[in-house]
Amino acid sequence: MSLWINGEWRPGRGPGFSKQDPVNLKVVWQGEAADAGQVAEAVAAARRVPVPGAAVCRPSGDR
């Protein structure tokens, strides 16, 4: 699992990628990127998290 979305680990549905050790070029990590739907889901979940002091930054009509 390579993605943490909305409080749980999920496999990416996008293209795979890997990280190599720059000295010996051995693969040290592999994972899958998020697809567009997973990115949208992660952004929506992040927007639901309350941010301390956020109401102070909003115009008074939006509070």
mmCIF file of N, CA and C in Angstrom:
data_model
loop_
_atom_site.group_PDB
_atom_site.id
_atom_site.type_symbol
_atom_site.label_atom_id
_atom_site.label_comp_id
_atom_site.label_asym_id
_atom_site.label_seq_id
_atom_site.Cartn_x
_atom_site.Cartn_y
_atom_site.Cartn_z
ATOM 1 N N MET A 1 0.851 -1.176 0.000
ATOM 2 C CA MET A 1 0.000 0.000 0.000
ATOM 3 C C MET A 1 0.897 1.239 0.000
ATOM 4 N N SER A 2 0.554 2.196 -0.813
ATOM 5 C CA SER A 2 1.429 3.356 -0.891
ATOM 6 C C SER A 2 0.730 4.696 -0.696
ATOM 7 N N LEU A 3 -0.586 4.704 -0.544
ATOM 8 C CA LEU A 3 -1.305 5.970 -0.397
ATOM 9 C C LEU A 3 -2.078 5.998 0.917
ATOM 10 N N TRP A 4 -2.016 7.099 1.621
ATOM 11 C CA TRP A 4 -2.792 7.299 2.849
ATOM 12 C C TRP A 4 -3.904 8.265 2.490
ATOM 13 N N ILE A 5 -5.132 7.751 2.359
ATOM 14 C CA ILE A 5 -6.276 8.575 1.967
ATOM 15 C C ILE A 5 -7.387 8.386 2.984
ATOM 16 N N ASN A 6 -7.825 9.492 3.566
ATOM 17 C CA ASN A 6 -8.964 9.486 4.481
ATOM 18 C C ASN A 6 -8.798 8.470 5.611
ATOM 19 N N GLY A 7 -7.590 8.408 6.172
ATOM 20 C CA GLY A 7 -7.344 7.564 7.339
ATOM 21 C C GLY A 7 -7.080 6.102 7.064
ATOM 22 N N GLU A 8 -6.814 5.733 5.818
ATOM 23 C CA GLU A 8 -6.486 4.333 5.545
ATOM 24 C C GLU A 8 -5.512 4.201 4.381
ATOM 25 N N TRP A 9 -4.708 3.125 4.451
ATOM 26 C CA TRP A 9 -3.763 2.831 3.380
ATOM 27 C C TRP A 9 -4.498 2.213 2.206
ATOM 28 N N ARG A 10 -4.114 2.634 1.001
ATOM 29 C CA ARG A 10 -4.735 2.111 -0.214
ATOM 30 C C ARG A 10 -3.672 1.925 -1.294
ATOM 31 N N PRO A 11 -3.875 0.953 -2.152
ATOM 32 C CA PRO A 11 -2.949 0.822 -3.285
ATOM 33 C C PRO A 11 -3.240 1.908 -4.318
ATOM 34 N N GLY A 12 -2.198 2.426 -4.926
ATOM 35 C CA GLY A 12 -2.397 3.399 -5.994
ATOM 36 C C GLY A 12 -2.945 2.719 -7.237
ATOM 37 N N ARG A 13 -3.745 3.468 -7.996
ATOM 38 C CA ARG A 13 -4.296 2.934 -9.243
ATOM 39 C C ARG A 13 -3.630 3.573 -10.464
ATOM 40 N N GLY A 14 -2.620 4.397 -10.215
ATOM 41 C CA GLY A 14 -1.894 5.044 -11.306
ATOM 42 C C GLY A 14 -0.670 4.242 -11.705
ATOM 43 N N PRO A 15 0.211 4.850 -12.472
ATOM 44 C CA PRO A 15 1.406 4.141 -12.931
ATOM 45 C C PRO A 15 2.355 3.812 -11.779
ATOM 46 N N GLY A 16 3.081 2.719 -11.933
ATOM 47 C CA GLY A 16 4.069 2.333 -10.933
ATOM 48 C C GLY A 16 5.339 3.156 -11.070
ATOM 49 N N PHE A 17 6.081 3.260 -9.976
ATOM 50 C CA PHE A 17 7.375 3.936 -9.999
ATOM 51 C C PHE A 17 8.245 3.337 -8.905
ATOM 52 N N SER A 18 9.540 3.610 -8.965
ATOM 53 C CA SER A 18 10.455 3.056 -7.971
ATOM 54 C C SER A 18 11.519 4.078 -7.608
ATOM 55 N N LYS A 19 12.151 3.852 -6.474
ATOM 56 C CA LYS A 19 13.253 4.693 -5.998
ATOM 57 C C LYS A 19 14.496 3.822 -5.944
ATOM 58 N N GLN A 20 15.578 4.323 -6.521
ATOM 59 C CA GLN A 20 16.825 3.581 -6.528
ATOM 60 C C GLN A 20 17.841 4.219 -5.603
ATOM 61 N N ASP A 21 18.678 3.379 -5.008
ATOM 62 C CA ASP A 21 19.831 3.857 -4.247
ATOM 63 C C ASP A 21 20.772 4.517 -5.259
ATOM 64 N N PRO A 22 21.167 5.780 -5.057
ATOM 65 C CA PRO A 22 22.000 6.458 -6.048
ATOM 66 C C PRO A 22 23.419 5.890 -6.149
ATOM 67 N N VAL A 23 23.857 5.146 -5.135
ATOM 68 C CA VAL A 23 25.211 4.595 -5.156
ATOM 69 C C VAL A 23 25.276 3.300 -5.957
ATOM 70 N N ASN A 24 24.382 2.358 -5.631
ATOM 71 C CA ASN A 24 24.469 1.052 -6.289
ATOM 72 C C ASN A 24 23.330 0.790 -7.283
ATOM 73 N N LEU A 25 22.417 1.734 -7.417
ATOM 74 C CA LEU A 25 21.284 1.668 -8.343
ATOM 75 C C LEU A 25 20.308 0.531 -8.067
ATOM 76 N N LYS A 26 20.379 -0.053 -6.883
ATOM 77 C CA LYS A 26 19.399 -1.078 -6.509
ATOM 78 C C LYS A 26 18.081 -0.409 -6.139
ATOM 79 N N VAL A 27 16.982 -1.050 -6.498
ATOM 80 C CA VAL A 27 15.659 -0.537 -6.157
ATOM 81 C C VAL A 27 15.452 -0.706 -4.654
ATOM 82 N N VAL A 28 15.133 0.398 -3.971
ATOM 83 C CA VAL A 28 14.909 0.347 -2.525
ATOM 84 C C VAL A 28 13.436 0.532 -2.160
ATOM 85 N N TRP A 29 12.628 0.968 -3.122
ATOM 86 C CA TRP A 29 11.204 1.176 -2.854
ATOM 87 C C TRP A 29 10.443 1.165 -4.163
ATOM 88 N N GLN A 30 9.252 0.577 -4.147
ATOM 89 C CA GLN A 30 8.379 0.590 -5.313
ATOM 90 C C GLN A 30 6.961 0.915 -4.862
ATOM 91 N N GLY A 31 6.223 1.576 -5.692
ATOM 92 C CA GLY A 31 4.840 1.899 -5.365
ATOM 93 C C GLY A 31 4.072 2.281 -6.610
ATOM 94 N N GLU A 32 2.823 2.616 -6.410
ATOM 95 C CA GLU A 32 1.974 3.063 -7.507
ATOM 96 C C GLU A 32 1.490 4.469 -7.202
ATOM 97 N N ALA A 33 1.457 5.292 -8.205
ATOM 98 C CA ALA A 33 0.961 6.656 -8.054
ATOM 99 C C ALA A 33 -0.561 6.636 -7.927
ATOM 100 N N ALA A 34 -1.099 7.732 -7.454
ATOM 101 C CA ALA A 34 -2.556 7.892 -7.394
ATOM 102 C C ALA A 34 -3.076 8.223 -8.788
ATOM 103 N N ASP A 35 -4.286 7.773 -9.071
ATOM 104 C CA ASP A 35 -4.936 8.213 -10.303
ATOM 105 C C ASP A 35 -5.746 9.475 -9.978
ATOM 106 N N ALA A 36 -6.369 10.067 -10.980
ATOM 107 C CA ALA A 36 -7.096 11.329 -10.786
ATOM 108 C C ALA A 36 -8.209 11.193 -9.752
ATOM 109 N N GLY A 37 -8.918 10.081 -9.744
ATOM 110 C CA GLY A 37 -9.992 9.874 -8.772
ATOM 111 C C GLY A 37 -9.475 9.812 -7.348
ATOM 112 N N GLN A 38 -8.327 9.169 -7.152
ATOM 113 C CA GLN A 38 -7.747 9.087 -5.815
ATOM 114 C C GLN A 38 -7.244 10.448 -5.347
ATOM 115 N N VAL A 39 -6.689 11.228 -6.258
ATOM 116 C CA VAL A 39 -6.260 12.583 -5.898
ATOM 117 C C VAL A 39 -7.467 13.411 -5.472
ATOM 118 N N ALA A 40 -8.549 13.338 -6.224
ATOM 119 C CA ALA A 40 -9.764 14.085 -5.879
ATOM 120 C C ALA A 40 -10.310 13.639 -4.527
ATOM 121 N N GLU A 41 -10.284 12.340 -4.264
ATOM 122 C CA GLU A 41 -10.759 11.825 -2.982
ATOM 123 C C GLU A 41 -9.884 12.310 -1.827
ATOM 124 N N ALA A 42 -8.565 12.325 -2.025
ATOM 125 C CA ALA A 42 -7.651 12.793 -0.984
ATOM 126 C C ALA A 42 -7.846 14.282 -0.703
ATOM 127 N N VAL A 43 -8.029 15.071 -1.749
ATOM 128 C CA VAL A 43 -8.251 16.512 -1.573
ATOM 129 C C VAL A 43 -9.562 16.754 -0.832
ATOM 130 N N ALA A 44 -10.608 16.039 -1.204
ATOM 131 C CA ALA A 44 -11.904 16.198 -0.530
ATOM 132 C C ALA A 44 -11.797 15.823 0.942
ATOM 133 N N ALA A 45 -11.084 14.742 1.246
ATOM 134 C CA ALA A 45 -10.909 14.327 2.642
ATOM 135 C C ALA A 45 -10.121 15.377 3.419
ATOM 136 N N ALA A 46 -9.085 15.927 2.807
ATOM 137 C CA ALA A 46 -8.276 16.944 3.481
ATOM 138 C C ALA A 46 -9.085 18.206 3.755
ATOM 139 N N ARG A 47 -9.981 18.548 2.870
ATOM 140 C CA ARG A 47 -10.801 19.750 3.063
ATOM 141 C C ARG A 47 -11.812 19.586 4.192
ATOM 142 N N ARG A 48 -12.133 18.355 4.554
ATOM 143 C CA ARG A 48 -13.079 18.118 5.650
ATOM 144 C C ARG A 48 -12.417 18.203 7.026
ATOM 145 N N VAL A 49 -11.094 18.231 7.079
ATOM 146 C CA VAL A 49 -10.376 18.279 8.353
ATOM 147 C C VAL A 49 -10.409 19.706 8.883
ATOM 148 N N PRO A 50 -10.870 19.883 10.123
ATOM 149 C CA PRO A 50 -10.892 21.235 10.684
ATOM 150 C C PRO A 50 -9.472 21.775 10.885
ATOM 151 N N VAL A 51 -9.300 23.035 10.574
ATOM 152 C CA VAL A 51 -8.012 23.690 10.751
ATOM 153 C C VAL A 51 -8.156 24.705 11.882
ATOM 154 N N PRO A 52 -7.372 24.554 12.966
ATOM 155 C CA PRO A 52 -7.475 25.511 14.077
ATOM 156 C C PRO A 52 -7.249 26.942 13.587
ATOM 157 N N GLY A 53 -8.127 27.828 13.971
ATOM 158 C CA GLY A 53 -7.998 29.232 13.609
ATOM 159 C C GLY A 53 -8.501 29.572 12.219
ATOM 160 N N ALA A 54 -9.018 28.593 11.486
ATOM 161 C CA ALA A 54 -9.456 28.861 10.113
ATOM 162 C C ALA A 54 -10.597 29.872 10.071
ATOM 163 N N ALA A 55 -11.489 29.845 11.052
ATOM 164 C CA ALA A 55 -12.613 30.782 11.066
ATOM 165 C C ALA A 55 -12.130 32.216 11.221
ATOM 166 N N VAL A 56 -11.005 32.411 11.871
ATOM 167 C CA VAL A 56 -10.461 33.747 12.075
ATOM 168 C C VAL A 56 -10.030 34.356 10.741
ATOM 169 N N CYS A 57 -9.615 33.525 9.799
ATOM 170 C CA CYS A 57 -9.117 34.005 8.511
ATOM 171 C C CYS A 57 -10.223 34.269 7.498
ATOM 172 N N ARG A 58 -11.445 33.870 7.796
ATOM 173 C CA ARG A 58 -12.547 34.026 6.845
ATOM 174 C C ARG A 58 -13.252 35.364 7.052
ATOM 175 N N PRO A 59 -13.826 35.902 5.983
ATOM 176 C CA PRO A 59 -14.645 37.105 6.149
ATOM 177 C C PRO A 59 -15.806 36.808 7.098
ATOM 178 N N SER A 60 -16.262 37.797 7.839
ATOM 179 C CA SER A 60 -17.285 37.574 8.865
ATOM 180 C C SER A 60 -18.566 36.962 8.304
ATOM 181 N N GLY A 61 -18.908 37.222 7.068
ATOM 182 C CA GLY A 61 -20.114 36.652 6.476
ATOM 183 C C GLY A 61 -20.007 35.158 6.203
ATOM 184 N N ASP A 62 -18.781 34.612 6.184
ATOM 185 C CA ASP A 62 -18.573 33.186 5.906
ATOM 186 C C ASP A 62 -18.475 32.342 7.172
ATOM 187 N N ARG A 63 -18.503 32.961 8.342
ATOM 188 C CA ARG A 63 -18.312 32.197 9.587
ATOM 189 C C ARG A 63 -19.589 31.594 10.066
#
